[in-house]
XYZ file of C-alpha atoms in Angstrom:
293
model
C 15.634 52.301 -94.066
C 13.891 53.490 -90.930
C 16.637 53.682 -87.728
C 15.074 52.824 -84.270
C 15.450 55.298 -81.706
C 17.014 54.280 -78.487
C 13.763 54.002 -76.521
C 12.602 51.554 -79.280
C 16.171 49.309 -79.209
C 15.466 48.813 -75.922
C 11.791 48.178 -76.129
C 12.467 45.175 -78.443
C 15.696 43.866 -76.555
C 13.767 42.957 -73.696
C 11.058 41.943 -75.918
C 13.567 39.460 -76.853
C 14.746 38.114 -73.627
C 11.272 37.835 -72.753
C 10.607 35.725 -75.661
C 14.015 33.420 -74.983
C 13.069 32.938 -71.282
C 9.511 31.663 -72.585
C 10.941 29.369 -74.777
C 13.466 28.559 -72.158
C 10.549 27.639 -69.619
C 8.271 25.675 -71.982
C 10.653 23.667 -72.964
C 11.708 22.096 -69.415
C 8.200 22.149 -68.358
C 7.211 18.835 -69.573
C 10.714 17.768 -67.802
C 9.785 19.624 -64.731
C 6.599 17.597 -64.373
C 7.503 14.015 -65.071
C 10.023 14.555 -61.614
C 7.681 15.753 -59.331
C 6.962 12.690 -57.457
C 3.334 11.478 -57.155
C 1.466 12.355 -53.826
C -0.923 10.261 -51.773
C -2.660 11.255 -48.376
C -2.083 8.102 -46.359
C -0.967 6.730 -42.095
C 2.016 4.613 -42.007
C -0.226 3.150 -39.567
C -3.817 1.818 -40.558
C -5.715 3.630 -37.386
C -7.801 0.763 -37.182
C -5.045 -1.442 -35.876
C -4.131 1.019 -33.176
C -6.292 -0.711 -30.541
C -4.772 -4.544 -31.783
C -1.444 -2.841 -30.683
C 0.454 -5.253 -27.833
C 4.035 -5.065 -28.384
C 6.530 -2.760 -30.561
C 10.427 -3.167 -31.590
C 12.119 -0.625 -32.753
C 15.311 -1.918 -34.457
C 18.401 0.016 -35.538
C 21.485 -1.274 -37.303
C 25.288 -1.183 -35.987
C 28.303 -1.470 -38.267
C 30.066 -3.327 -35.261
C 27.906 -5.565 -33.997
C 24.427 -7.071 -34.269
C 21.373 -4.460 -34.403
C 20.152 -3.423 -31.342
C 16.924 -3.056 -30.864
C 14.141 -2.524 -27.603
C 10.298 -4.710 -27.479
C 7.669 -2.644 -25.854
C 5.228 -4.224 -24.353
C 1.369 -3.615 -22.962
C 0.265 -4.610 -19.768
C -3.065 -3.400 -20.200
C -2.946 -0.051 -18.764
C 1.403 0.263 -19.234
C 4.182 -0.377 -21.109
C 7.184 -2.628 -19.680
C 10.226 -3.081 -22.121
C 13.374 -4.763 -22.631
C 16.524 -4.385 -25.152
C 19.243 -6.627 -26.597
C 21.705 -4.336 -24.896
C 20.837 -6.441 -21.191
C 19.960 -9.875 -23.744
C 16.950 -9.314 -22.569
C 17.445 -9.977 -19.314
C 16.352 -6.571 -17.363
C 12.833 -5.052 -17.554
C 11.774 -1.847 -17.405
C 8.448 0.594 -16.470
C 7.954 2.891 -19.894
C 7.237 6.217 -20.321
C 3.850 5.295 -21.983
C 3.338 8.895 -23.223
C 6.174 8.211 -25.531
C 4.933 5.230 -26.734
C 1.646 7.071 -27.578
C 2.975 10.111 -29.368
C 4.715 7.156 -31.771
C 1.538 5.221 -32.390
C -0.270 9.172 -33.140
C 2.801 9.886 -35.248
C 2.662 6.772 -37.270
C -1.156 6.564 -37.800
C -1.668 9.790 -38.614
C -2.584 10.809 -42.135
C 0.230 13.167 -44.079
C 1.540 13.802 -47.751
C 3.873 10.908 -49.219
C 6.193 11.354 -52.157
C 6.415 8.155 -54.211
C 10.367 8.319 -54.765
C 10.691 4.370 -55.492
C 8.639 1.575 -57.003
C 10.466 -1.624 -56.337
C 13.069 -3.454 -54.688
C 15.943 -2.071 -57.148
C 15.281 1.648 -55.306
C 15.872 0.038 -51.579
C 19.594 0.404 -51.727
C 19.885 3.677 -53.166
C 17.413 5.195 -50.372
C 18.473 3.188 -47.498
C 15.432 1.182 -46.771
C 17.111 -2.461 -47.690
C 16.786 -4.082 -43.990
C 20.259 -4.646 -43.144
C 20.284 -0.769 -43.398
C 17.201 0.574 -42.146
C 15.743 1.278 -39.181
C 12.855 -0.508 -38.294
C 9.403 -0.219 -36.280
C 7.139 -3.512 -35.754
C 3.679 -3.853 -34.736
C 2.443 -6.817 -32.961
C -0.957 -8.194 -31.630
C -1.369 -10.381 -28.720
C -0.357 -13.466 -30.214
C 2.748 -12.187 -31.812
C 0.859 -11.745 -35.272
C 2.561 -8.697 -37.201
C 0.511 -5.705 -37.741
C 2.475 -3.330 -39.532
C 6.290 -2.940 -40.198
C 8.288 -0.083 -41.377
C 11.410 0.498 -42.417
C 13.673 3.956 -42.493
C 15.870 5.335 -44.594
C 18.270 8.143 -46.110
C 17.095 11.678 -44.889
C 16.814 14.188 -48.098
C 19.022 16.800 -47.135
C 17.231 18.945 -49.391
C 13.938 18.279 -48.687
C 14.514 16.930 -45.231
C 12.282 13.983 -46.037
C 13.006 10.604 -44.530
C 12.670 7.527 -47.105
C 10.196 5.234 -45.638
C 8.549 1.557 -46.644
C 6.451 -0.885 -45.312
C 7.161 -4.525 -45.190
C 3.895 -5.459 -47.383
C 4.531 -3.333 -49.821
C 7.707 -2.463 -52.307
C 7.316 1.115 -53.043
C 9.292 3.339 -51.388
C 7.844 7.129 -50.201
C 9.521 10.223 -48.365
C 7.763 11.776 -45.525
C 8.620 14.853 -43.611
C 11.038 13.648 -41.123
C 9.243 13.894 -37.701
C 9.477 10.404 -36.923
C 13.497 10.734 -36.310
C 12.901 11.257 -32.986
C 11.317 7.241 -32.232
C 14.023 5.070 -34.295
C 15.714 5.058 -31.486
C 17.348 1.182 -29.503
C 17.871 3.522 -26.290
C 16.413 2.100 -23.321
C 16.704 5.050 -21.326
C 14.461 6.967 -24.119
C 11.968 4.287 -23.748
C 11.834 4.263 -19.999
C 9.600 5.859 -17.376
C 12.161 9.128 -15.993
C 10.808 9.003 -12.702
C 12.360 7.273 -9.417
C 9.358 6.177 -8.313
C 7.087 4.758 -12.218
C 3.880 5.650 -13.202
C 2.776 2.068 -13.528
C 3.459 1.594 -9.861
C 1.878 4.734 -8.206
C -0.680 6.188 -10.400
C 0.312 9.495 -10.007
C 0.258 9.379 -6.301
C 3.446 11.129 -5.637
C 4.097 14.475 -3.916
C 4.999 17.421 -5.798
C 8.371 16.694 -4.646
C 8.314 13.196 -5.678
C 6.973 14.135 -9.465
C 10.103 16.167 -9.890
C 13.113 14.000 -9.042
C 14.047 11.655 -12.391
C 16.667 9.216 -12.622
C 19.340 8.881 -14.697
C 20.378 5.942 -17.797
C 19.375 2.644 -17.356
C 22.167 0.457 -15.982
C 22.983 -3.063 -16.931
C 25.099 -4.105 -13.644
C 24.359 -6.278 -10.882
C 26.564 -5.494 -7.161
C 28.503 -8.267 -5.606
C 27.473 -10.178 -3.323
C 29.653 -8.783 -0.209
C 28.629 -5.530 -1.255
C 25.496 -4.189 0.331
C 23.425 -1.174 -0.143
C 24.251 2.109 1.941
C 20.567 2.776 2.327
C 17.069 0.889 1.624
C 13.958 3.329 1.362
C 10.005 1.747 1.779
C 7.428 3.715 -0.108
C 3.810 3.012 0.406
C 1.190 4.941 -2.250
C -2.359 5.628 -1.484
C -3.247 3.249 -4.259
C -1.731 0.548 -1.740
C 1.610 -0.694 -3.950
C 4.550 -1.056 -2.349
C 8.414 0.022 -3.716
C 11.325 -0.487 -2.350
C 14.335 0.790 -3.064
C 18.260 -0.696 -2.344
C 20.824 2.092 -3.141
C 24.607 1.841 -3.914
C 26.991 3.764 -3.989
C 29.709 3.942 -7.228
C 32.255 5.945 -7.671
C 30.503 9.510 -8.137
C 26.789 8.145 -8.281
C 24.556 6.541 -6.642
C 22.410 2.775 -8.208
C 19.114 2.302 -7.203
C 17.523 -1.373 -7.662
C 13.711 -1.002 -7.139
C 11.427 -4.035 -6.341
C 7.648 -3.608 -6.348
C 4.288 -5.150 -4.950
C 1.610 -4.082 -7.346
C -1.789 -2.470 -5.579
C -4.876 -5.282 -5.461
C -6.720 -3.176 -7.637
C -4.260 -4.462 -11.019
C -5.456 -7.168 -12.857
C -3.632 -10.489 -12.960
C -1.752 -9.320 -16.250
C -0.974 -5.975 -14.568
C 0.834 -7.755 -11.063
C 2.298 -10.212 -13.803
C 4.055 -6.845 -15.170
C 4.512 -5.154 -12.099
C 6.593 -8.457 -10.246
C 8.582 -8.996 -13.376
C 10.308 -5.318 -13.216
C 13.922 -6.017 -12.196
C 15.587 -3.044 -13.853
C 18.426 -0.675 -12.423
C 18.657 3.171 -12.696
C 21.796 5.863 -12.067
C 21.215 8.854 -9.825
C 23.080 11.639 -9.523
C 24.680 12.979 -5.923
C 22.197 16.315 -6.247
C 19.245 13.899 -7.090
C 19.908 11.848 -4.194
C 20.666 14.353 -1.692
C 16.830 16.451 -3.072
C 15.488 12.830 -2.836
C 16.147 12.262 0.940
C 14.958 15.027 1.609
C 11.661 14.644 -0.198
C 11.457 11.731 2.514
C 12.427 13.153 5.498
């Protein structure tokens, strides 16, 4: 019997592993294949819709209490919103940019990974609506447009478990939504002291600078009185004023405005009905007084 030199032992040992991890990997392939999840190239948002838009909630769930949630809506050229935090009762200029990036981010067409095909998937992925968090889409007479709901993150993947309300399926998207399913008002709202909807980008350099701080949901006494009370007139003739208080290491501002002629009667309606309330800081106020000196 012929004896195989080393350089031939090895030769057909690999040979052999080579063979094993072959075997190895046509074996699982089938397996491999039925769990990669089907694909589509699809908006969460039909683009067509986009200009039907008039209002938007966004809707997140507490474990305490009931969900909390903020309505957008459009007063032709702005946003004004509101939130269950204030029952509704304070509203607020928008930062309308925001509110654009989230209508670009949900209409825009990306890969989705079918991970669910009916109702009995919700649960595990976090999209049953007690859980989720949810964006609505509504038309001028209230009529829904689209709704989505939000679930578990893949840690893995880092894909965010998404459905919409007309549909049972359940997909994973890349997670770059996160940053919208959010109740906070002061996300939502115009940062400025003085709000875009109000002075069309009137201000002075200084002016475009100075931003507020959160949204406040308090109302002074009636013996108390503001330390100061500031007039601002913009070139596009509106009007703010502003009453300021002073708490503890703050300062609360409580805007009013008069909306320039040039609005049209849905845009004063807007304009008149803002009755929010903003924080600033002692720096902010002390750089704002002297942006008006």
């Amino acid at each position: 019997m012929r004896k195989l030199n080393t350089q031939q032992g090895i030769f057909i040992f690999y040979l052999f592993d080579i063979i094993l991890l072959l075997i190895f990997i046509l074996a699982f392939l089938p397996f491999s294949k039925k769990n990669i999840p089907q694909t589509q190239e699809s908006a969460l948002l039909n683009p067509n819709y986009i200009d039907q838009i008039a209002s938007i909630t966004i809707i997140t769930p507490s474990q305490d209490e009931e969900n909390q949630s903020v309505i957008l809506t459009k007063y032709d050229s702005f946003w004004l919103g509101t939130d269950s935090t204030s029952q509704k009762k304070y509203y607020w200029p928008c930062d309308s940019s925001i509110i654009d990036n989230l209508i670009k981010e949900t209409s825009k067409i990306r890969t989705m990974y079918l991970v669910g095909k009916g109702v009995s998937s919700w649960k595990s992925l976090g999209v049953e609506e007690k859980e989720a968090k949810c964006i609505e889409f509504r038309n001028e007479v209230g009529g829904l447009i689209s709704s989505l709901y939000f679930g578990l993150e893949d840690s893995l993947t880092q894909r965010i478990s998404v459905r919409s309300g007309a549909n049972q399926a359940v997909y994973q998207i890349a997670n770059e939504i996160h940053l919208y399913l959010t109740a906070s008002s002061s996300f939502w709202s115009d940062p400025y002291i003085y709000p875009q909807c109000v002075t069309e980008y009137s201000r002075t350099e200084s002016e475009q600078f100075l931003r507020h701080g959160l949204l406040q949901n308090i109302s002074p006494a009636s013996h108390i009185k503001p330390i100061k009370n500031i007039t601002k007139n913009f070139d596009n003739k509106s009007k703010v004023l502003l009453s300021i208080y002073s708490k503890d290491d703050v300062y609360i501002v409580i805007p009013s405005f008069e909306p320039p002629p040039s609005y049209s009667e849905r845009e004063k309606l807007g304009i008149e009905s803002i009755n929010y309330r903003y924080s600033i800081s002692k720096w902010t106020y002390e750089r704002f007084l002297e942006s008006i000196d």
